[in-house]
mmCIF file of C-alpha atoms in Angstrom:
data_model
loop_
_atom_site.group_PDB
_atom_site.id
_atom_site.type_symbol
_atom_site.label_atom_id
_atom_site.label_comp_id
_atom_site.label_asym_id
_atom_site.label_seq_id
_atom_site.Cartn_x
_atom_site.Cartn_y
_atom_site.Cartn_z
ATOM 1 C CA UNK A 1189 -3.923 -9.321 -12.940
ATOM 2 C CA UNK A 1190 -4.501 -9.485 -8.577
ATOM 3 C CA UNK A 1191 -7.930 -8.727 -7.771
ATOM 4 C CA UNK A 1192 -10.805 -9.148 -10.043
ATOM 5 C CA UNK A 1193 -12.437 -6.405 -10.945
ATOM 6 C CA UNK A 1194 -15.517 -5.697 -13.835
ATOM 7 C CA UNK A 1195 -14.781 -2.566 -15.679
ATOM 8 C CA UNK A 1196 -16.343 -1.651 -18.891
ATOM 9 C CA UNK A 1197 -13.788 1.000 -19.752
ATOM 10 C CA UNK A 1198 -10.504 -0.032 -21.286
ATOM 11 C CA UNK A 1199 -8.559 3.225 -19.613
ATOM 12 C CA UNK A 1200 -9.707 1.992 -16.060
ATOM 13 C CA UNK A 1201 -9.090 -1.575 -16.325
ATOM 14 C CA UNK A 1202 -5.580 -0.311 -17.320
ATOM 15 C CA UNK A 1203 -5.650 2.208 -13.729
ATOM 16 C CA UNK A 1204 -6.062 -0.576 -12.525
ATOM 17 C CA UNK A 1205 -3.576 -3.057 -13.462
ATOM 18 C CA UNK A 1206 -1.302 -0.705 -12.513
ATOM 19 C CA UNK A 1207 -2.667 -0.091 -9.136
ATOM 20 C CA UNK A 1208 -2.585 -3.914 -8.110
ATOM 21 C CA UNK A 1209 0.738 -3.985 -9.582
ATOM 22 C CA UNK A 1210 2.076 -1.244 -7.663
ATOM 23 C CA UNK A 1211 0.923 -2.728 -4.104
ATOM 24 C CA UNK A 1212 3.226 -6.028 -4.842
ATOM 25 C CA UNK A 1213 5.846 -4.441 -6.246
ATOM 26 C CA UNK A 1214 6.277 -2.115 -3.387
ATOM 27 C CA UNK A 1215 6.062 -5.443 -0.969
ATOM 28 C CA UNK A 1216 8.470 -7.075 -3.545
ATOM 29 C CA UNK A 1217 10.589 -3.873 -3.096
ATOM 30 C CA UNK A 1218 11.091 -4.925 0.935
ATOM 31 C CA UNK A 1219 11.201 -8.180 0.049
ATOM 32 C CA UNK A 1220 14.549 -7.931 -1.668
ATOM 33 C CA UNK A 1221 15.685 -5.223 0.556
ATOM 34 C CA UNK A 1222 15.449 -7.286 3.896
ATOM 35 C CA UNK A 1223 16.781 -10.040 1.334
ATOM 36 C CA UNK A 1224 19.874 -7.871 1.922
ATOM 37 C CA UNK A 1225 19.980 -6.597 4.772
ATOM 38 C CA UNK A 1226 20.089 -10.082 5.588
ATOM 39 C CA UNK A 1227 23.283 -11.068 3.023
ATOM 40 C CA UNK A 1228 24.728 -8.696 4.956
ATOM 41 C CA UNK A 1229 24.545 -9.357 8.478
ATOM 42 C CA UNK A 1230 24.573 -13.283 7.804
ATOM 43 C CA UNK A 1231 28.724 -12.146 6.293
ATOM 44 C CA UNK A 1232 29.204 -9.978 9.615
ATOM 45 C CA UNK A 1233 28.430 -13.352 11.233
ATOM 46 C CA UNK A 1234 31.121 -15.101 9.679
ATOM 47 C CA UNK A 1235 33.689 -13.001 10.789
ATOM 48 C CA UNK A 1236 32.136 -13.623 14.797
ATOM 49 C CA UNK A 1237 31.906 -18.083 14.191
ATOM 50 C CA UNK A 1238 35.067 -18.506 16.445
ATOM 51 C CA UNK A 1239 34.037 -16.505 18.891
ATOM 52 C CA UNK A 1240 31.236 -17.934 19.751
ATOM 53 C CA UNK A 1241 30.199 -20.242 23.047
ATOM 54 C CA UNK A 1242 28.926 -22.722 20.232
ATOM 55 C CA UNK A 1243 30.945 -22.793 16.714
ATOM 56 C CA UNK A 1244 29.334 -24.736 14.948
ATOM 57 C CA UNK A 1245 25.431 -23.347 15.614
ATOM 58 C CA UNK A 1246 27.410 -20.147 14.829
ATOM 59 C CA UNK A 1247 28.794 -21.955 11.705
ATOM 60 C CA UNK A 1248 25.116 -23.064 11.074
ATOM 61 C CA UNK A 1249 24.035 -19.682 12.152
ATOM 62 C CA UNK A 1250 26.016 -17.908 9.143
ATOM 63 C CA UNK A 1251 24.836 -20.591 6.687
ATOM 64 C CA UNK A 1252 21.076 -20.509 6.825
ATOM 65 C CA UNK A 1253 21.114 -16.369 6.965
ATOM 66 C CA UNK A 1254 22.804 -16.749 3.359
ATOM 67 C CA UNK A 1255 20.034 -19.472 2.281
ATOM 68 C CA UNK A 1256 17.235 -17.078 4.226
ATOM 69 C CA UNK A 1257 18.579 -14.647 2.023
ATOM 70 C CA UNK A 1258 18.761 -15.711 -1.174
ATOM 71 C CA UNK A 1259 15.407 -16.522 -0.604
ATOM 72 C CA UNK A 1260 14.432 -13.243 0.208
ATOM 73 C CA UNK A 1261 15.615 -12.149 -2.902
ATOM 74 C CA UNK A 1262 14.493 -14.626 -5.309
ATOM 75 C CA UNK A 1263 11.053 -14.415 -3.336
ATOM 76 C CA UNK A 1264 11.143 -10.779 -3.965
ATOM 77 C CA UNK A 1265 11.543 -11.920 -8.436
ATOM 78 C CA UNK A 1266 8.297 -13.267 -8.545
ATOM 79 C CA UNK A 1267 5.955 -11.475 -5.413
ATOM 80 C CA UNK A 1268 4.107 -9.822 -8.391
ATOM 81 C CA UNK A 1269 3.093 -12.704 -10.110
ATOM 82 C CA UNK A 1270 0.929 -14.422 -7.067
ATOM 83 C CA UNK A 1271 -2.490 -14.079 -7.381
ATOM 84 C CA UNK A 1272 -3.199 -12.207 -3.829
ATOM 85 C CA UNK A 1273 -5.216 -9.060 -2.203
ATOM 86 C CA UNK A 1274 -3.676 -6.040 -1.339
ATOM 87 C CA UNK A 1275 -3.952 -7.486 2.736
ATOM 88 C CA UNK A 1276 -2.811 -10.478 1.960
ATOM 89 C CA UNK A 1277 0.294 -9.525 -0.163
ATOM 90 C CA UNK A 1278 1.394 -7.627 2.780
ATOM 91 C CA UNK A 1279 0.493 -10.257 5.345
ATOM 92 C CA UNK A 1280 3.311 -12.970 3.640
ATOM 93 C CA UNK A 1281 6.118 -10.537 2.729
ATOM 94 C CA UNK A 1282 5.178 -9.532 6.740
ATOM 95 C CA UNK A 1283 5.602 -13.312 7.190
ATOM 96 C CA UNK A 1284 8.210 -14.334 4.725
ATOM 97 C CA UNK A 1285 10.471 -11.460 6.193
ATOM 98 C CA UNK A 1286 9.660 -12.223 10.795
ATOM 99 C CA UNK A 1287 9.706 -16.669 8.890
ATOM 100 C CA UNK A 1288 13.302 -15.914 7.377
ATOM 101 C CA UNK A 1289 15.143 -13.030 9.744
ATOM 102 C CA UNK A 1290 13.996 -14.774 12.729
ATOM 103 C CA UNK A 1291 15.225 -17.941 12.447
ATOM 104 C CA UNK A 1292 18.864 -16.033 11.859
ATOM 105 C CA UNK A 1293 19.081 -14.516 14.556
ATOM 106 C CA UNK A 1294 16.910 -17.720 16.594
ATOM 107 C CA UNK A 1295 20.052 -19.181 15.788
ATOM 108 C CA UNK A 1296 22.610 -17.020 15.993
ATOM 109 C CA UNK A 1297 21.366 -16.388 19.247
ATOM 110 C CA UNK A 1298 21.920 -19.845 20.313
ATOM 111 C CA UNK A 1299 25.315 -19.972 18.964
ATOM 112 C CA UNK A 1300 26.050 -16.444 21.355
ATOM 113 C CA UNK A 1301 24.675 -17.696 24.273
ATOM 114 C CA UNK A 1302 25.142 -21.402 24.775
ATOM 115 C CA UNK A 1303 22.310 -22.197 24.252
ATOM 116 C CA UNK A 1304 22.619 -25.403 21.920
ATOM 117 C CA UNK A 1305 20.455 -27.638 23.739
ATOM 118 C CA UNK A 1306 17.569 -28.159 21.135
ATOM 119 C CA UNK A 1307 20.659 -28.593 17.866
ATOM 120 C CA UNK A 1308 20.878 -32.230 18.039
ATOM 121 C CA UNK A 1309 24.383 -31.278 16.094
ATOM 122 C CA UNK A 1310 25.776 -30.354 19.879
ATOM 123 C CA UNK A 1311 25.090 -33.522 21.021
ATOM 124 C CA UNK A 1312 22.833 -31.684 23.247
ATOM 125 C CA UNK A 1313 24.705 -29.080 24.920
ATOM 126 C CA UNK A 1314 22.356 -26.705 27.358
ATOM 127 C CA UNK A 1315 22.696 -23.364 28.265
ATOM 128 C CA UNK A 1316 20.416 -21.441 31.246
ATOM 129 C CA UNK A 1317 17.363 -23.200 31.343
ATOM 130 C CA UNK A 1318 15.555 -18.998 30.967
ATOM 131 C CA UNK A 1319 17.795 -18.854 27.668
ATOM 132 C CA UNK A 1320 16.812 -22.020 25.629
ATOM 133 C CA UNK A 1321 13.747 -21.558 26.612
ATOM 134 C CA UNK A 1322 13.127 -18.188 24.709
ATOM 135 C CA UNK A 1323 15.361 -19.889 22.508
ATOM 136 C CA UNK A 1324 12.470 -22.946 21.700
ATOM 137 C CA UNK A 1325 9.788 -20.582 21.357
ATOM 138 C CA UNK A 1326 12.030 -18.449 18.997
ATOM 139 C CA UNK A 1327 12.474 -21.627 16.628
ATOM 140 C CA UNK A 1328 7.725 -22.366 17.199
ATOM 141 C CA UNK A 1329 7.062 -19.160 16.564
ATOM 142 C CA UNK A 1330 10.176 -19.107 13.183
ATOM 143 C CA UNK A 1331 8.198 -23.274 12.337
ATOM 144 C CA UNK A 1332 4.682 -21.498 12.094
ATOM 145 C CA UNK A 1333 5.363 -18.656 10.613
ATOM 146 C CA UNK A 1334 6.583 -20.004 7.374
ATOM 147 C CA UNK A 1335 4.659 -22.113 6.992
ATOM 148 C CA UNK A 1336 1.289 -20.064 6.931
ATOM 149 C CA UNK A 1337 3.273 -18.247 4.682
ATOM 150 C CA UNK A 1338 3.637 -21.503 2.689
ATOM 151 C CA UNK A 1339 -0.207 -21.409 2.414
ATOM 152 C CA UNK A 1340 0.019 -18.863 1.266
ATOM 153 C CA UNK A 1341 2.072 -19.042 -1.356
ATOM 154 C CA UNK A 1342 0.251 -21.809 -2.698
ATOM 155 C CA UNK A 1343 -2.902 -20.099 -2.584
ATOM 156 C CA UNK A 1344 -1.283 -17.125 -4.996
ATOM 157 C CA UNK A 1345 0.076 -19.960 -7.368
ATOM 158 C CA UNK A 1346 -3.503 -21.072 -7.480
ATOM 159 C CA UNK A 1347 -4.890 -18.564 -8.148
ATOM 160 C CA UNK A 1348 -3.160 -17.237 -10.386
ATOM 161 C CA UNK A 1349 -3.204 -20.933 -12.773
ATOM 162 C CA UNK A 1350 -7.668 -20.833 -12.415
ATOM 163 C CA UNK A 1351 -6.999 -16.424 -14.337
#
């Protein structure tokens, strides 16, 4: 299913198929588990919206966390269907977890620390310059990570269609 290996013996071919499915199912379970943890963290985030320095951004972090957790849960459900090698599958799942979870962490941190300079909905309210810099770098890493992750998923889908 995932790595094309020509085997003449049917019994061995079934064993290879099961081994290939095992690692993607393991990655799938990690994605689902991360999605559940992010969901719970986002729900807890909801209790701190009014206590944050930037409540509107805290609400955005709450909603972003819920949406990101749904994405991780959905990814986990179809991850074994992608035609990816073991290393690329592991890399893709790590990138997804980093991208979606770090996006929530950066938003929530910015809300709590009052660093809203890069968020237009807050009218450019700026926090401490060092904190603003960390938020900017964090958001940049999230964008690059999720873009790379998207390319991996597209490759996995295209390779699946060809086989």
